[in-house]
Amino acid sequence: MEKVGELNISSEHLESQDEHSDTSRQPTTTTTTIIAQMTEEHKNYILKRHKTLDLDPMPSTDPNEPYNWPRWKSRINLFLIAFHALMIGFVAGSPIPAFEAFANDFDVSIDAAAYIVSIQARLSTLLRKMFTR
């Protein structure tokens, strides 16, 4: 018997689970309960849209719920999220070529110009914190 943390695991138990493990996923008790409480219309909608009732969480029949979106709409949203995540690095570095112009316009050093550009990011976090309370 092997002790892992607070759990006692016997190798016989692990072997017996491997022998009896089924590759097809069986619905959990919670899922079965939810399915039993669903209306026939809801079941038919879920089966038509997802081809299975074994879903967790169980989507509603609302077509605006993200689980019920068509595949193309989900992929477009994923692309937009990834695009915006990649653009953060570009936008963060985009004012660097203008530091010299900022330094000349504001009559400060290039280091101070860099701080001037980044101060809006610092102030916006403080303002956001104030408005979220």
XYZ file of C-alpha atoms in Angstrom:
133
model
C 0.000 0.000 0.000
C 1.340 3.403 -0.969
C 0.569 6.533 1.052
C 0.094 9.700 -0.976
C -0.536 12.761 1.192
C -3.449 11.734 3.399
C -4.770 9.103 0.975
C -3.986 5.411 1.188
C -3.887 3.916 -2.286
C -3.475 0.200 -2.826
C -2.028 -1.022 -6.110
C -4.741 -3.721 -6.226
C -7.413 -1.005 -6.156
C -5.737 0.867 -9.010
C -5.406 -2.289 -11.104
C -9.047 -3.223 -10.564
C -10.118 0.273 -11.629
C -8.047 -0.012 -14.820
C -9.684 -3.346 -15.623
C -13.190 -1.993 -15.078
C -12.730 1.482 -16.555
C -15.034 2.118 -19.443
C -14.010 4.396 -22.290
C -17.561 5.667 -22.740
C -18.484 8.328 -20.211
C -21.504 7.545 -18.061
C -23.741 10.458 -17.010
C -23.241 11.524 -13.412
C -26.025 11.387 -10.851
C -26.363 15.178 -10.976
C -26.669 15.149 -14.769
C -29.219 12.339 -14.589
C -31.267 14.345 -12.074
C -31.150 17.444 -14.273
C -32.181 15.426 -17.336
C -35.128 13.934 -15.415
C -36.349 17.449 -14.525
C -36.096 18.782 -18.102
C -39.120 19.234 -20.333
C -39.378 17.196 -23.531
C -38.997 20.378 -25.579
C -35.748 21.200 -23.752
C -34.430 17.629 -24.202
C -35.238 17.686 -27.922
C -33.531 21.062 -28.352
C -30.370 19.904 -26.541
C -30.271 16.635 -28.503
C -30.752 18.472 -31.801
C -28.103 21.101 -31.001
C -25.480 19.076 -29.078
C -26.267 15.455 -30.053
C -26.100 14.396 -26.371
C -27.743 15.099 -23.035
C -24.556 14.479 -21.049
C -23.517 18.122 -20.736
C -22.159 19.941 -17.727
C -23.345 22.651 -17.274
C -26.642 21.956 -18.962
C -27.389 24.753 -21.455
C -30.790 26.376 -21.642
C -32.852 26.679 -24.811
C -31.832 30.326 -25.225
C -30.031 30.711 -28.576
C -28.066 33.664 -27.134
C -26.387 31.457 -24.532
C -22.755 30.866 -25.611
C -23.139 27.078 -25.292
C -25.848 27.225 -27.956
C -23.993 29.464 -30.405
C -23.238 28.053 -33.834
C -19.661 26.852 -34.299
C -18.784 29.790 -36.599
C -19.877 32.320 -33.966
C -17.850 30.597 -31.236
C -14.770 30.524 -33.481
C -15.118 34.201 -34.407
C -15.335 35.115 -30.715
C -12.280 32.982 -29.952
C -10.388 34.684 -32.787
C -11.367 38.150 -31.524
C -10.246 37.338 -27.977
C -6.922 35.962 -29.236
C -6.438 38.956 -31.547
C -7.011 41.439 -28.734
C -4.700 39.505 -26.419
C -1.954 39.668 -29.055
C -2.562 43.372 -29.710
C -1.800 44.283 -26.094
C 1.921 43.760 -26.678
C 1.837 45.805 -29.870
C -0.092 48.693 -28.336
C 2.140 48.739 -25.256
C 5.231 49.262 -27.409
C 3.728 51.523 -30.065
C 4.507 54.901 -28.402
C 8.246 54.109 -28.081
C 9.195 55.748 -31.417
C 7.437 58.941 -30.290
C 9.388 59.334 -27.025
C 11.867 61.719 -28.642
C 9.059 63.909 -29.999
C 7.327 63.886 -26.587
C 10.615 64.817 -24.923
C 11.063 67.785 -27.296
C 7.421 68.920 -27.031
C 7.313 68.787 -23.216
C 10.956 69.868 -22.775
C 11.828 66.837 -20.638
C 14.285 63.953 -20.894
C 13.409 60.834 -22.902
C 13.058 58.902 -19.611
C 10.530 61.433 -18.343
C 8.664 61.224 -21.671
C 8.368 57.470 -21.177
C 6.888 58.077 -17.733
C 4.449 60.647 -19.155
C 3.182 58.084 -21.655
C 2.756 55.375 -19.023
C 1.132 57.536 -16.342
C -2.305 57.088 -17.938
C -2.037 53.349 -17.328
C -1.266 53.943 -13.653
C -4.049 56.479 -13.181
C -6.621 54.377 -15.010
C -6.099 51.489 -12.583
C -6.706 53.820 -9.644
C -9.856 55.239 -11.244
C -11.106 51.777 -12.137
C -10.559 50.653 -8.544
C -12.599 53.605 -7.255
C -15.531 52.875 -9.569
C -15.672 49.143 -8.823
C -16.473 49.583 -5.158
